[in-house]
CSV table of C-alpha atoms and ligand atoms in Angstrom, one decimal:
chain,number,residue,atom,x,y,z
A,415,UNK,CA,-190.5,-30.4,-118.6
A,416,UNK,CA,-193.0,-32.2,-120.6
A,417,UNK,CA,-195.5,-34.9,-120.9
A,418,UNK,CA,-192.6,-37.1,-121.8
A,419,UNK,CA,-192.6,-37.8,-118.2
A,420,UNK,CA,-196.0,-39.3,-118.5
A,421,UNK,CA,-194.6,-41.8,-121.0
A,422,UNK,CA,-195.7,-40.7,-124.4
A,423,UNK,CA,-192.9,-40.2,-126.9
A,424,UNK,CA,-192.1,-37.3,-129.2
A,425,UNK,CA,-193.9,-34.5,-127.4
A,426,UNK,CA,-191.5,-31.6,-127.6
A,427,UNK,CA,-193.2,-29.8,-130.4
A,428,UNK,CA,-191.7,-26.4,-129.7
A,429,UNK,CA,-188.2,-25.2,-129.7
A,430,UNK,CA,-188.6,-23.1,-126.6
A,431,UNK,CA,-190.1,-26.0,-124.7
A,432,UNK,CA,-187.1,-28.1,-125.5
A,433,UNK,CA,-184.5,-25.4,-124.7
A,434,UNK,CA,-186.2,-24.7,-121.4
A,435,UNK,CA,-186.2,-28.3,-120.4
A,436,UNK,CA,-182.5,-28.8,-121.4
A,437,UNK,CA,-181.6,-25.5,-119.6
A,438,UNK,CA,-183.9,-26.5,-116.7
A,439,UNK,CA,-181.8,-29.6,-116.2
A,440,UNK,CA,-178.5,-27.8,-116.6
A,441,UNK,CA,-179.3,-24.8,-114.4
A,442,UNK,CA,-179.5,-25.7,-110.7
A,443,UNK,CA,-177.3,-26.2,-107.7
A,444,UNK,CA,-174.4,-26.9,-110.1
A,445,UNK,CA,-174.4,-23.2,-110.9
A,446,UNK,CA,-175.3,-21.6,-107.5
A,447,UNK,CA,-173.7,-24.0,-105.1
A,448,UNK,CA,-171.1,-26.2,-106.8
A,449,UNK,CA,-169.5,-23.7,-109.2
A,450,UNK,CA,-168.6,-21.1,-106.6
A,451,UNK,CA,-167.3,-23.6,-104.1
A,452,UNK,CA,-165.2,-25.5,-106.6
A,453,UNK,CA,-163.9,-22.2,-108.0
A,454,UNK,CA,-163.1,-21.0,-104.4
A,455,UNK,CA,-161.2,-24.2,-103.6
A,456,UNK,CA,-159.4,-24.4,-107.0
A,457,UNK,CA,-157.7,-21.1,-107.2
A,458,UNK,CA,-160.5,-18.9,-108.6
A,459,UNK,CA,-159.8,-17.4,-112.0
A,460,UNK,CA,-157.5,-20.1,-113.2
A,461,UNK,CA,-160.3,-22.6,-112.6
A,462,UNK,CA,-162.9,-20.3,-114.1
A,463,UNK,CA,-160.9,-19.8,-117.3
A,464,UNK,CA,-160.4,-23.6,-117.7
A,465,UNK,CA,-164.1,-24.1,-117.0
A,466,UNK,CA,-165.1,-21.7,-119.7
A,467,UNK,CA,-162.7,-23.3,-122.2
A,468,UNK,CA,-164.1,-26.7,-121.4
A,469,UNK,CA,-167.7,-25.6,-121.7
A,470,UNK,CA,-167.1,-24.2,-125.2
A,471,UNK,CA,-164.6,-26.6,-126.6
A,472,UNK,CA,-166.0,-29.9,-125.1
A,473,UNK,CA,-169.4,-29.2,-123.7
A,474,UNK,CA,-170.9,-28.0,-127.0
A,475,UNK,CA,-169.8,-31.0,-129.1
A,476,UNK,CA,-170.7,-33.5,-126.3
A,477,UNK,CA,-174.1,-32.0,-126.0
A,478,UNK,CA,-174.6,-32.3,-129.7
A,479,UNK,CA,-173.3,-35.9,-129.7
A,480,UNK,CA,-176.0,-36.7,-127.1
A,481,UNK,CA,-178.6,-34.9,-129.1
A,482,UNK,CA,-177.7,-36.9,-132.2
A,483,UNK,CA,-178.0,-40.3,-130.4
A,484,UNK,CA,-181.4,-39.3,-128.9
A,485,UNK,CA,-182.7,-37.9,-132.2
A,486,UNK,CA,-181.6,-40.8,-134.4
A,487,UNK,CA,-183.0,-43.5,-132.1
A,488,UNK,CA,-185.9,-41.9,-130.1
A,489,UNK,CA,-184.6,-44.2,-127.4
A,490,UNK,CA,-182.7,-43.6,-124.2
A,491,UNK,CA,-180.1,-45.4,-122.1
A,492,UNK,CA,-178.6,-48.6,-123.3
A,493,UNK,CA,-181.3,-49.2,-125.8
A,494,UNK,CA,-180.3,-46.1,-127.8
A,495,UNK,CA,-176.8,-47.5,-128.3
A,496,UNK,CA,-178.0,-51.0,-129.4
A,497,UNK,CA,-180.5,-49.4,-131.7
A,498,UNK,CA,-177.7,-47.7,-133.5
A,499,UNK,CA,-175.2,-50.6,-133.4
A,500,UNK,CA,-177.1,-53.9,-132.6
A,501,UNK,CA,-175.5,-55.9,-129.9
A,502,UNK,CA,-172.8,-53.3,-129.2
A,503,UNK,CA,-170.8,-53.4,-126.0
A,504,UNK,CA,-171.1,-49.6,-125.9
A,505,UNK,CA,-174.5,-50.1,-124.4
A,506,UNK,CA,-172.6,-50.0,-121.1
A,507,UNK,CA,-172.5,-46.3,-121.4
A,508,UNK,CA,-176.2,-46.3,-120.8
A,509,UNK,CA,-175.8,-48.5,-117.7
A,510,UNK,CA,-173.1,-46.2,-116.4
A,511,UNK,CA,-175.4,-43.3,-117.0
A,512,UNK,CA,-178.1,-44.9,-114.9
A,513,UNK,CA,-175.7,-45.6,-112.0
A,514,UNK,CA,-174.3,-42.1,-112.2
A,515,UNK,CA,-177.8,-40.6,-112.3
A,516,UNK,CA,-178.8,-42.4,-109.1
A,517,UNK,CA,-175.7,-41.4,-107.3
A,518,UNK,CA,-175.9,-37.8,-108.3
A,519,UNK,CA,-179.6,-37.7,-107.5
A,520,UNK,CA,-178.7,-39.0,-104.0
A,521,UNK,CA,-176.2,-36.3,-103.0
A,522,UNK,CA,-177.9,-33.6,-105.0
A,523,UNK,CA,-181.1,-34.1,-103.1
A,524,UNK,CA,-179.3,-33.4,-99.9
A,525,UNK,CA,-178.1,-30.0,-101.1
A,526,UNK,CA,-181.5,-29.3,-102.6
A,527,UNK,CA,-182.8,-30.2,-99.2
A,528,UNK,CA,-180.6,-27.5,-97.7
A,529,UNK,CA,-182.2,-24.9,-100.0
A,530,UNK,CA,-185.6,-26.1,-98.8
A,531,UNK,CA,-184.5,-25.8,-95.2
A,532,UNK,CA,-183.2,-22.3,-95.9
A,533,UNK,CA,-186.5,-21.4,-97.5
A,534,UNK,CA,-188.1,-22.4,-94.3
A,535,UNK,CA,-185.6,-20.3,-92.4
A,536,UNK,CA,-186.3,-17.3,-94.7
A,537,UNK,CA,-190.0,-17.6,-94.0
A,538,UNK,CA,-189.1,-17.5,-90.3
A,539,UNK,CA,-187.4,-14.2,-90.9
A,540,UNK,CA,-184.0,-15.6,-90.0
A,541,UNK,CA,-182.2,-13.4,-92.5
A,542,UNK,CA,-183.8,-10.1,-91.6
A,543,UNK,CA,-181.2,-9.2,-88.9
A,544,UNK,CA,-177.6,-8.2,-89.3
A,545,UNK,CA,-175.7,-11.4,-89.8
A,546,UNK,CA,-171.9,-11.8,-89.6
A,547,UNK,CA,-170.2,-14.4,-91.7
A,548,UNK,CA,-169.3,-16.3,-88.5
A,549,UNK,CA,-172.9,-16.3,-87.3
A,550,UNK,CA,-174.1,-17.5,-90.7
A,551,UNK,CA,-171.5,-20.3,-90.7
A,552,UNK,CA,-172.7,-21.4,-87.3
A,553,UNK,CA,-176.3,-21.5,-88.5
A,554,UNK,CA,-175.2,-23.6,-91.5
A,555,UNK,CA,-173.1,-26.0,-89.5
A,556,UNK,CA,-175.9,-26.6,-87.0
A,557,UNK,CA,-178.4,-27.1,-89.7
A,558,UNK,CA,-176.5,-29.7,-91.7
A,559,UNK,CA,-175.2,-31.6,-88.7
A,560,UNK,CA,-178.7,-32.4,-87.7
A,561,UNK,CA,-179.3,-35.8,-89.2
A,562,UNK,CA,-183.1,-35.7,-88.9
A,563,UNK,CA,-183.4,-32.3,-90.5
A,564,UNK,CA,-181.2,-32.9,-93.5
A,565,UNK,CA,-182.5,-36.4,-94.1
A,566,UNK,CA,-186.1,-35.2,-93.9
A,567,UNK,CA,-185.4,-32.4,-96.3
A,568,UNK,CA,-183.6,-34.7,-98.8
A,569,UNK,CA,-186.6,-37.1,-98.6
A,570,UNK,CA,-189.0,-34.2,-99.3
A,571,UNK,CA,-186.9,-33.3,-102.4
A,572,UNK,CA,-187.0,-36.9,-103.7
A,573,UNK,CA,-190.8,-37.0,-103.0
A,574,UNK,CA,-191.4,-33.8,-105.0
A,575,UNK,CA,-189.3,-35.2,-107.8
A,576,UNK,CA,-191.3,-38.4,-107.8
A,577,UNK,CA,-194.6,-36.5,-107.8
A,578,UNK,CA,-193.5,-34.6,-110.9
A,579,UNK,CA,-192.0,-37.5,-112.9
A,580,UNK,CA,-194.9,-39.8,-111.9
A,581,UNK,CA,-197.8,-37.5,-112.6
A,582,UNK,CA,-196.5,-35.9,-115.7
A,583,UNK,CA,-197.6,-32.5,-114.3
A,584,UNK,CA,-194.5,-31.5,-116.2
A,585,UNK,CA,-196.5,-29.2,-118.5
A,586,UNK,CA,-197.1,-27.1,-115.5
A,587,UNK,CA,-193.4,-27.0,-114.7
A,588,UNK,CA,-192.5,-26.1,-118.2
A,589,UNK,CA,-194.9,-23.2,-118.2
A,590,UNK,CA,-193.8,-22.2,-114.7
A,591,UNK,CA,-190.2,-22.3,-115.7
A,592,UNK,CA,-190.9,-20.0,-118.6
A,593,UNK,CA,-191.8,-17.3,-116.1
A,594,UNK,CA,-189.9,-18.2,-113.0
A,595,UNK,CA,-186.5,-18.8,-114.5
A,596,UNK,CA,-186.2,-15.4,-116.0
A,597,UNK,CA,-187.2,-14.0,-112.6
A,598,UNK,CA,-184.5,-16.0,-111.0
A,599,UNK,CA,-182.1,-14.6,-113.6
A,600,UNK,CA,-183.2,-11.0,-112.9
A,601,UNK,CA,-182.9,-11.6,-109.1
A,602,UNK,CA,-179.4,-12.8,-109.5
A,603,UNK,CA,-178.5,-9.8,-111.7
A,604,UNK,CA,-179.9,-7.5,-108.9
A,605,UNK,CA,-178.0,-9.3,-106.2
A,606,UNK,CA,-174.8,-9.1,-108.2
A,607,UNK,CA,-175.2,-5.4,-108.7
A,608,UNK,CA,-175.6,-5.0,-105.0
A,609,UNK,CA,-172.5,-7.1,-104.3
A,610,UNK,CA,-170.4,-5.1,-106.8
A,611,UNK,CA,-171.0,-2.0,-104.7
A,612,UNK,CA,-169.6,-3.6,-101.5
A,613,UNK,CA,-166.3,-2.3,-100.2
A,614,UNK,CA,-163.6,-4.7,-101.4
A,615,UNK,CA,-165.7,-6.0,-104.3
A,616,UNK,CA,-162.8,-5.5,-106.7
A,617,UNK,CA,-160.8,-8.2,-104.8
A,618,UNK,CA,-163.6,-10.6,-105.3
A,619,UNK,CA,-163.7,-9.9,-109.0
A,620,UNK,CA,-160.0,-10.2,-109.3
A,621,UNK,CA,-160.1,-13.6,-107.6
A,622,UNK,CA,-162.7,-14.7,-110.1
A,623,UNK,CA,-161.4,-13.2,-113.3
A,624,UNK,CA,-157.7,-12.4,-113.1
A,625,UNK,CA,-156.1,-15.8,-113.6
A,626,UNK,CA,-152.9,-16.7,-111.8
A,627,UNK,CA,-151.7,-19.6,-114.0
A,628,UNK,CA,-149.3,-20.8,-111.4
A,629,UNK,CA,-152.4,-22.1,-109.6
A,630,UNK,CA,-153.2,-24.6,-112.3
A,631,UNK,CA,-152.6,-28.1,-111.2
A,632,UNK,CA,-153.9,-31.5,-112.4
A,633,UNK,CA,-156.5,-31.3,-109.7
A,634,UNK,CA,-157.7,-27.9,-110.9
A,635,UNK,CA,-157.9,-29.1,-114.5
A,636,UNK,CA,-159.9,-32.2,-113.5
A,637,UNK,CA,-162.3,-30.2,-111.2
A,638,UNK,CA,-162.9,-27.7,-114.0
A,639,UNK,CA,-163.5,-30.5,-116.5
A,640,UNK,CA,-165.9,-32.3,-114.2
A,641,UNK,CA,-167.7,-29.1,-113.3
A,642,UNK,CA,-168.2,-28.3,-117.0
A,643,UNK,CA,-170.0,-31.6,-117.6
A,644,UNK,CA,-171.8,-31.5,-114.3
A,645,UNK,CA,-173.2,-28.0,-114.9
A,646,UNK,CA,-174.4,-28.8,-118.4
A,647,UNK,CA,-175.9,-32.2,-117.4
A,648,UNK,CA,-173.6,-34.0,-119.8
A,649,UNK,CA,-172.0,-37.4,-119.8
A,650,UNK,CA,-174.8,-39.5,-118.4
A,651,UNK,CA,-177.6,-39.4,-121.0
A,652,UNK,CA,-179.9,-36.6,-119.9
A,653,UNK,CA,-179.6,-35.0,-123.3
A,654,UNK,CA,-179.9,-38.3,-125.0
A,655,UNK,CA,-183.2,-38.9,-123.1
A,656,UNK,CA,-184.6,-35.4,-123.7
A,657,UNK,CA,-183.7,-35.2,-127.3
A,658,UNK,CA,-185.3,-38.7,-127.8
A,659,UNK,CA,-188.6,-36.9,-127.0
A,660,UNK,CA,-188.0,-34.2,-129.6
A,661,UNK,CA,-190.0,-34.5,-132.8
A,662,UNK,CA,-188.2,-31.9,-135.0
A,663,UNK,CA,-184.5,-31.8,-135.6
A,664,UNK,CA,-184.2,-28.3,-136.9
A,665,UNK,CA,-181.8,-26.0,-135.2
A,666,UNK,CA,-180.3,-28.4,-132.7
A,667,UNK,CA,-176.9,-26.6,-132.6
A,668,UNK,CA,-178.6,-23.3,-131.8
A,669,UNK,CA,-180.6,-24.9,-129.0
A,670,UNK,CA,-177.4,-26.4,-127.6
A,671,UNK,CA,-175.8,-23.0,-127.6
A,672,UNK,CA,-178.8,-21.3,-126.0
A,673,UNK,CA,-178.8,-23.8,-123.1
A,674,UNK,CA,-175.0,-23.5,-122.7
A,675,UNK,CA,-175.2,-19.7,-122.7
A,676,UNK,CA,-178.0,-19.6,-120.1
A,677,UNK,CA,-176.2,-22.1,-117.9
A,678,UNK,CA,-172.9,-20.4,-118.0
A,679,UNK,CA,-174.3,-17.0,-117.4
A,680,UNK,CA,-176.1,-18.2,-114.3
A,681,UNK,CA,-172.9,-19.7,-112.9
A,682,UNK,CA,-170.9,-16.6,-113.6
A,683,UNK,CA,-173.6,-14.4,-112.0
A,684,UNK,CA,-173.5,-16.6,-108.9
A,685,UNK,CA,-169.8,-16.0,-108.8
A,686,UNK,CA,-170.1,-12.3,-109.2
A,687,UNK,CA,-172.6,-12.2,-106.4
A,688,UNK,CA,-170.7,-14.3,-104.0
A,689,UNK,CA,-167.1,-13.5,-104.2
A,690,UNK,CA,-167.3,-9.7,-103.7
A,691,UNK,CA,-169.4,-10.4,-100.6
A,692,UNK,CA,-166.9,-13.0,-99.4
A,693,UNK,CA,-163.9,-10.7,-99.9
A,694,UNK,CA,-165.6,-7.7,-98.5
A,695,UNK,CA,-165.8,-9.3,-95.1
A,696,UNK,CA,-162.4,-10.9,-95.4
A,697,UNK,CA,-163.7,-14.4,-95.4
A,698,UNK,CA,-162.0,-17.3,-97.1
A,699,UNK,CA,-163.1,-18.4,-100.6
A,700,UNK,CA,-162.2,-21.9,-99.6
A,701,UNK,CA,-165.4,-22.5,-97.6
A,702,UNK,CA,-166.1,-25.9,-99.2
A,703,UNK,CA,-169.7,-27.1,-99.8
A,704,UNK,CA,-171.1,-24.5,-97.4
A,705,UNK,CA,-169.7,-21.5,-99.2
A,706,UNK,CA,-172.9,-20.4,-101.0
A,707,UNK,CA,-175.2,-21.3,-98.1
A,708,UNK,CA,-173.1,-19.3,-95.7
A,709,UNK,CA,-172.6,-16.3,-97.9
A,710,UNK,CA,-176.0,-15.7,-99.4
A,711,UNK,CA,-177.7,-15.1,-96.1
A,712,UNK,CA,-175.2,-12.4,-95.2
A,713,UNK,CA,-176.1,-10.6,-98.4
A,714,UNK,CA,-179.8,-10.9,-97.7
A,715,UNK,CA,-179.4,-9.6,-94.2
A,716,UNK,CA,-177.7,-6.5,-95.7
A,717,UNK,CA,-180.6,-5.7,-98.0
A,718,UNK,CA,-183.7,-3.5,-97.2
A,719,UNK,CA,-186.3,-6.1,-97.9
A,720,UNK,CA,-184.0,-9.0,-97.0
A,721,UNK,CA,-186.6,-11.4,-95.9
A,722,UNK,CA,-188.6,-11.1,-99.1
A,723,UNK,CA,-185.6,-11.4,-101.3
A,724,UNK,CA,-184.4,-14.4,-99.3
A,725,UNK,CA,-187.8,-16.1,-99.7
A,726,UNK,CA,-187.8,-15.5,-103.4
A,727,UNK,CA,-184.3,-16.6,-103.8
A,728,UNK,CA,-184.6,-19.9,-102.0
A,729,UNK,CA,-188.0,-20.7,-103.6
A,730,UNK,CA,-186.5,-20.1,-107.1
A,731,UNK,CA,-183.3,-22.0,-106.2
A,732,UNK,CA,-185.5,-24.9,-105.0
A,733,UNK,CA,-187.5,-24.9,-108.3
A,734,UNK,CA,-184.3,-24.7,-110.3
A,735,UNK,CA,-182.9,-27.8,-108.5
A,736,UNK,CA,-186.1,-29.7,-108.9
A,737,UNK,CA,-186.0,-29.3,-112.7
A,738,UNK,CA,-182.5,-30.9,-112.4
A,739,UNK,CA,-183.5,-33.8,-110.1
A,740,UNK,CA,-186.4,-34.5,-112.4
A,741,UNK,CA,-184.0,-35.0,-115.3
A,742,UNK,CA,-181.8,-37.3,-113.2
A,743,UNK,CA,-184.7,-39.5,-112.2
A,744,UNK,CA,-186.0,-39.4,-115.8
A,745,UNK,CA,-182.8,-40.9,-117.2
A,746,UNK,CA,-183.0,-43.8,-114.8
A,747,UNK,CA,-186.7,-44.4,-115.5
A,748,UNK,CA,-186.5,-44.0,-119.3
A,749,UNK,CA,-183.6,-46.4,-119.5
A,750,UNK,CA,-185.4,-49.1,-117.5
A,751,UNK,CA,-188.6,-48.6,-119.4
A,752,UNK,CA,-186.9,-48.6,-122.8
A,753,UNK,CA,-184.6,-51.5,-122.1
A,754,UNK,CA,-186.6,-53.8,-119.9
A,755,UNK,CA,-190.2,-52.7,-120.7
A,756,UNK,CA,-190.8,-52.1,-117.0
A,757,UNK,CA,-193.9,-50.2,-116.1
A,758,UNK,CA,-193.3,-46.6,-115.5
A,759,UNK,CA,-194.9,-45.9,-112.1
A,760,UNK,CA,-193.3,-48.9,-110.5
A,761,UNK,CA,-189.9,-48.0,-112.0
A,762,UNK,CA,-190.2,-44.4,-110.7
A,763,UNK,CA,-191.0,-45.6,-107.2
A,764,UNK,CA,-188.2,-48.2,-107.2
A,765,UNK,CA,-185.6,-45.9,-108.5
A,766,UNK,CA,-186.4,-43.2,-106.1
A,767,UNK,CA,-186.3,-45.6,-103.1
A,768,UNK,CA,-182.8,-46.5,-104.2
A,769,UNK,CA,-181.9,-42.9,-104.5
A,770,UNK,CA,-183.3,-42.2,-101.0
A,771,UNK,CA,-181.4,-45.1,-99.5
A,772,UNK,CA,-178.1,-43.6,-100.9
A,773,UNK,CA,-179.2,-40.0,-99.9
A,774,UNK,CA,-179.4,-40.9,-96.2
A,775,UNK,CA,-175.7,-41.6,-95.7
A,776,UNK,CA,-175.0,-38.5,-97.8
A,777,UNK,CA,-177.1,-36.4,-95.4
A,778,UNK,CA,-175.2,-37.8,-92.5
A,779,UNK,CA,-171.8,-36.9,-94.0
A,780,UNK,CA,-171.6,-33.5,-92.3
A,781,UNK,CA,-171.2,-34.4,-88.7
A,782,UNK,CA,-174.4,-36.4,-88.4
A,783,UNK,CA,-172.4,-39.6,-88.4
A,784,UNK,CA,-168.7,-39.5,-87.5
A,785,UNK,CA,-167.8,-42.6,-89.6
A,786,UNK,CA,-169.6,-41.3,-92.7
A,787,UNK,CA,-168.3,-37.8,-92.3
A,788,UNK,CA,-164.6,-38.9,-92.5
A,789,UNK,CA,-164.9,-42.0,-94.7
A,790,UNK,CA,-161.5,-42.9,-96.2
A,791,UNK,CA,-160.2,-39.6,-95.0
A,792,UNK,CA,-162.0,-37.8,-97.8
A,793,UNK,CA,-163.4,-34.3,-97.1
A,794,UNK,CA,-167.2,-34.6,-96.4
A,795,UNK,CA,-166.8,-38.4,-96.3
A,796,UNK,CA,-169.5,-40.4,-98.1
A,797,UNK,CA,-171.0,-37.3,-99.7
A,798,UNK,CA,-167.6,-36.1,-100.9
A,799,UNK,CA,-166.8,-39.4,-102.4
A,800,UNK,CA,-170.0,-39.6,-104.4
A,801,UNK,CA,-169.6,-35.9,-105.4
A,802,UNK,CA,-166.1,-36.5,-106.9
A,803,UNK,CA,-166.6,-40.0,-108.2
A,804,UNK,CA,-169.9,-39.5,-109.9
A,805,UNK,CA,-170.2,-35.7,-110.2
A,806,UNK,CA,-166.7,-35.5,-111.8
A,807,UNK,CA,-165.2,-38.7,-112.9
A,808,UNK,CA,-168.2,-40.7,-114.0
A,809,UNK,CA,-169.5,-37.8,-116.1
A,810,UNK,CA,-166.1,-37.2,-117.7
A,811,UNK,CA,-165.7,-40.9,-118.5
A,812,UNK,CA,-169.3,-41.0,-119.8
A,813,UNK,CA,-168.6,-38.0,-122.1
A,814,UNK,CA,-165.4,-39.6,-123.4
A,815,UNK,CA,-167.2,-42.8,-124.2
A,816,UNK,CA,-170.1,-41.0,-125.9
A,817,UNK,CA,-167.6,-39.2,-128.2
A,818,UNK,CA,-165.7,-42.4,-129.0
A,819,UNK,CA,-169.0,-44.1,-129.8
A,820,UNK,CA,-170.3,-41.4,-132.0
A,821,UNK,CA,-167.0,-40.5,-133.6
A,822,UNK,CA,-165.6,-44.0,-134.2
A,823,UNK,CA,-168.3,-46.7,-133.8
A,824,UNK,CA,-171.6,-45.3,-134.9
A,825,UNK,CA,-170.1,-42.7,-137.3
A,826,UNK,CA,-169.9,-39.0,-137.6
A,827,UNK,CA,-172.0,-38.9,-140.8
A,828,UNK,CA,-175.2,-40.4,-139.5
A,829,UNK,CA,-174.7,-38.3,-136.4
A,830,UNK,CA,-174.5,-35.1,-138.4
A,831,UNK,CA,-177.5,-36.3,-140.4
A,832,UNK,CA,-179.5,-36.8,-137.2
A,833,UNK,CA,-178.6,-33.2,-136.1
A,834,UNK,CA,-179.6,-31.8,-139.5
A,835,UNK,CA,-176.1,-30.4,-140.1
A,836,UNK,CA,-175.2,-30.3,-143.8
A,837,UNK,CA,-172.2,-32.4,-144.7
A,838,UNK,CA,-169.2,-30.3,-145.8
A,839,UNK,CA,-170.4,-27.2,-143.9
A,840,UNK,CA,-168.0,-25.6,-141.5
A,841,UNK,CA,-170.1,-26.7,-138.6
A,842,UNK,CA,-169.9,-30.3,-139.8
A,843,UNK,CA,-166.2,-30.1,-140.1
A,844,UNK,CA,-165.8,-28.5,-136.6
A,845,UNK,CA,-168.0,-31.1,-134.9
A,846,UNK,CA,-166.3,-34.0,-136.6
A,847,UNK,CA,-162.9,-32.7,-135.5
A,848,UNK,CA,-164.2,-32.1,-132.0
A,849,UNK,CA,-166.1,-35.3,-131.5
A,850,UNK,CA,-163.5,-37.6,-133.1
A,851,UNK,CA,-160.3,-36.0,-131.9
A,852,UNK,CA,-160.4,-32.9,-129.6
A,853,UNK,CA,-162.7,-34.3,-127.0
A,854,UNK,CA,-161.3,-37.8,-126.7
A,855,UNK,CA,-157.7,-36.6,-126.7
A,856,UNK,CA,-158.2,-33.9,-124.1
A,857,UNK,CA,-160.3,-36.0,-121.8
A,858,UNK,CA,-158.0,-39.1,-122.0
A,859,UNK,CA,-155.0,-36.9,-121.5
A,860,UNK,CA,-156.3,-35.6,-118.2
A,861,UNK,CA,-157.4,-39.0,-117.1
A,862,UNK,CA,-154.1,-40.6,-118.1
A,863,UNK,CA,-152.1,-38.0,-116.2
A,864,UNK,CA,-154.2,-38.6,-113.1
A,865,UNK,CA,-153.8,-42.4,-113.4
A,866,UNK,CA,-150.1,-42.1,-114.0
A,867,UNK,CA,-149.2,-39.5,-111.3
A,868,UNK,CA,-151.9,-40.5,-108.9
A,869,UNK,CA,-151.9,-36.9,-107.9
A,870,UNK,CA,-155.6,-36.2,-107.7
A,871,UNK,CA,-156.4,-37.2,-104.2
B,2053,LIG,N1,-176.6,-29.7,-114.2
B,2053,LIG,C1,-177.3,-29.8,-113.0
B,2053,LIG,C2,-177.0,-28.6,-112.2
B,2053,LIG,O1,-176.1,-27.8,-112.5
B,2053,LIG,C3,-177.0,-31.1,-112.3
B,2053,LIG,C4,-177.1,-32.3,-113.1
B,2053,LIG,C5,-175.9,-33.0,-113.4
B,2053,LIG,C6,-178.3,-32.7,-113.6
B,2053,LIG,C7,-176.0,-34.1,-114.3
B,2053,LIG,C8,-178.3,-33.8,-114.5
B,2053,LIG,C9,-177.2,-34.5,-114.8
B,2053,LIG,O2,-177.5,-28.3,-111.2
């Protein structure tokens, strides 16, 4: 992160600072928690293959479309759209992004709160003893069913996010990420190497990488599409906001590729660590939102210095999630400051209180409240609804609108110009094709099929 959070504009001087911030937003629970559980529920390798295709074919152009808007305007949210096309109705994309940001922040904080809770458990030495998958599942279920614990942890996450966004201690975070995120990466590599040696690891790998195309359904396609945007923090304006703080426009495509490569490798590493461990004990990959939280402790319990590894892991996971919650809150705040001229500190407090209010019912959706846990018969009730509606659909719709706006309303030429991509180059042609045709057609086709067949839920 950066001093942007303190309100000044144009402060990303360095390439690496910007890449780290974009990757910091992208890498988080989406990779460690959401990717494995979605892959597990959606048929494994078929989902992974689709996810990878979407990340490359759609994630890359959408990220650049967002960069172009932020770069060209140095504004965020709705204001960015009206700066490009005065009075445009497309400014609603900014408003949708703010709503989406608040909703994601709410349910995301609950899961970030779980990692905080697990950090506490790790300090208590809870993962030092032999731990069966059943015992680990029981610990998780107990933990998330306690309304006071999960609500308190979610509140702590929001408070930490506010402290960072408010004080602009972001320089510290940026520097810390520079050291801590590579350590997280190395730790994950180490854990995956361990997992690969478990008996039955090959089954886990096959589940993850040997696609059974008969498992592809509309639901799987939509989940992979939503997860691609969720994981890259696309479709709600994070990358518009961040690139509006960037002073130099050199090498934006390269920066997008670096963030995407970092994000995707962390997700795949999480998969390679978890699935062998799941299959080696004969557990089901369809463990739902608890999958990662139940499986990781069994891995730590199996390691020589398990407690130390667990502490390091949950501390780093917590930091990775905070760099994501900061970006979510930043979008809401930047939009309100740019559009209405509200004062930053008040806006930060107001927005976070709304997020907290929505986070509470999310925290109660796992048994804490019967009504919320089974709302409308959806799995994980209120939490599940926000997760699908905003974490998947709103981001996908946002990404579609961003492509339509850039490709057909604002114009691909000024966008390429803002990105510093030479007209007539192969990259310019590729991006133009992608933003104007490929992305809108693919995304609308999936949405249209869902609307026509109603076969998602
Ligand atoms: N990309 C983040 C993650 O993977 C979550 C996120 C989604 C952040 C959308 C900002 C916007 O953890």
